[in-house]
Short mmCIF file of C-alpha atoms in Angstrom, two decimals:
data_model
loop_
_atom_site.label_atom_id
_atom_site.label_comp_id
_atom_site.label_asym_id
_atom_site.label_seq_id
_atom_site.Cartn_x
_atom_site.Cartn_y
_atom_site.Cartn_z
CA ALA A 19 121.41 119.93 134.06
CA LEU A 20 120.71 123.46 135.20
CA GLY A 21 117.02 122.93 135.92
CA VAL A 22 113.63 122.78 134.23
CA SER A 23 112.53 125.74 132.13
CA ARG A 24 108.85 126.60 131.91
CA GLU A 25 109.49 128.78 128.84
CA ALA A 26 111.10 125.88 126.95
CA GLY A 27 108.11 123.73 127.90
CA LYS A 28 105.68 126.33 126.57
CA MET A 29 107.67 126.51 123.34
CA GLY A 30 107.60 122.71 123.00
CA VAL A 31 103.85 122.51 123.57
CA GLY A 32 103.25 125.31 121.06
CA LEU A 33 105.35 123.63 118.37
CA SER A 34 103.60 120.34 119.03
CA ALA A 35 100.20 122.01 118.61
CA VAL A 36 101.29 123.56 115.31
CA SER A 37 102.56 120.21 114.08
CA ARG A 38 99.29 118.49 114.95
CA ALA A 39 97.28 121.19 113.22
CA VAL A 40 99.42 120.87 110.09
CA TRP A 41 99.09 117.10 109.89
CA SER A 42 95.29 117.32 109.75
CA ILE A 43 95.29 119.73 106.79
CA PRO A 44 95.93 117.09 104.08
CA ALA A 45 93.12 114.90 105.46
CA LEU A 46 90.74 117.86 105.31
CA VAL A 47 91.77 119.12 101.85
CA VAL A 48 92.78 116.15 99.70
CA PRO A 49 89.73 113.83 100.04
CA PRO A 50 87.14 116.43 98.96
CA MET A 51 89.30 117.35 95.97
CA VAL A 52 89.77 113.70 94.98
CA MET A 53 86.08 112.92 95.35
CA SER A 54 85.00 115.94 93.33
CA LEU A 55 87.34 114.90 90.53
CA LEU A 56 86.13 111.30 90.65
CA LYS A 57 82.44 112.26 90.69
CA LYS A 58 82.92 114.12 87.41
CA ASN A 59 83.55 110.71 85.87
CA ALA A 60 80.12 109.34 84.82
CA SER A 61 80.95 105.69 85.52
CA PHE A 62 82.23 106.48 89.03
CA ALA A 63 79.22 108.68 89.76
CA ARG A 64 76.91 105.72 89.05
CA ALA A 65 78.99 103.29 91.17
CA THR A 66 77.78 104.58 94.53
CA ARG A 67 79.24 101.57 96.36
CA LEU A 68 82.73 102.84 95.55
CA HIS A 69 82.27 106.32 97.03
CA VAL A 70 82.95 105.44 100.68
CA PRO A 71 85.92 103.12 100.00
CA MET A 72 87.51 105.71 97.70
CA GLU A 73 87.02 108.46 100.25
CA LEU A 74 88.56 106.30 102.99
CA LEU A 75 91.46 105.45 100.69
CA SER A 76 92.09 109.13 99.94
CA ILE A 77 92.01 109.94 103.67
CA ALA A 78 94.46 107.13 104.41
CA VAL A 79 96.85 108.23 101.67
CA SER A 80 96.71 111.88 102.71
CA LEU A 81 97.45 110.97 106.34
CA THR A 82 100.21 108.59 105.28
CA TYR A 83 102.06 111.44 103.59
CA GLY A 84 100.80 114.37 105.69
CA VAL A 85 101.78 113.14 109.15
CA PRO A 86 105.49 112.50 108.41
CA PHE A 87 105.71 115.88 106.68
CA ALA A 88 104.19 117.64 109.71
CA ILE A 89 106.50 115.81 112.10
CA ALA A 90 109.51 116.69 109.96
CA LEU A 91 108.74 120.42 110.21
CA PHE A 92 110.52 120.61 113.56
CA LYS A 93 113.70 119.00 114.84
CA PRO A 94 113.24 116.18 117.38
CA THR A 95 115.59 118.01 119.75
CA MET A 96 116.01 121.75 119.77
CA GLU A 97 118.38 124.25 121.24
CA VAL A 98 116.65 127.21 122.82
CA PRO A 99 118.50 130.53 122.87
CA VAL A 100 119.17 131.66 126.43
CA GLU A 101 117.47 134.99 125.70
CA LYS A 102 114.15 133.12 125.50
CA LEU A 103 114.59 131.36 128.86
CA GLU A 104 114.01 132.53 132.41
CA PRO A 105 116.58 134.84 134.02
CA GLU A 106 118.03 132.09 136.24
CA PHE A 107 119.24 130.22 133.13
CA ARG A 108 120.99 133.18 131.55
#
């Protein structure tokens, strides 16, 4: 080990923030779309007791598939080019 790089740490935190922002997108987009499609159905529109469970189900499904996708965007371990590190690591 040559030491601890602050630049690599900043890069890791930034990529983690991007990943967490991406994994919330499906939960914010999919449920409203699903509910608007379901509410166009007359029988579902009358069954108001099903609205909350269906919305929760659509949130759960979107998170189930959205979170692994967001995590898979970046490698679990990364190699950082030395040009992006501090001068003492070059």
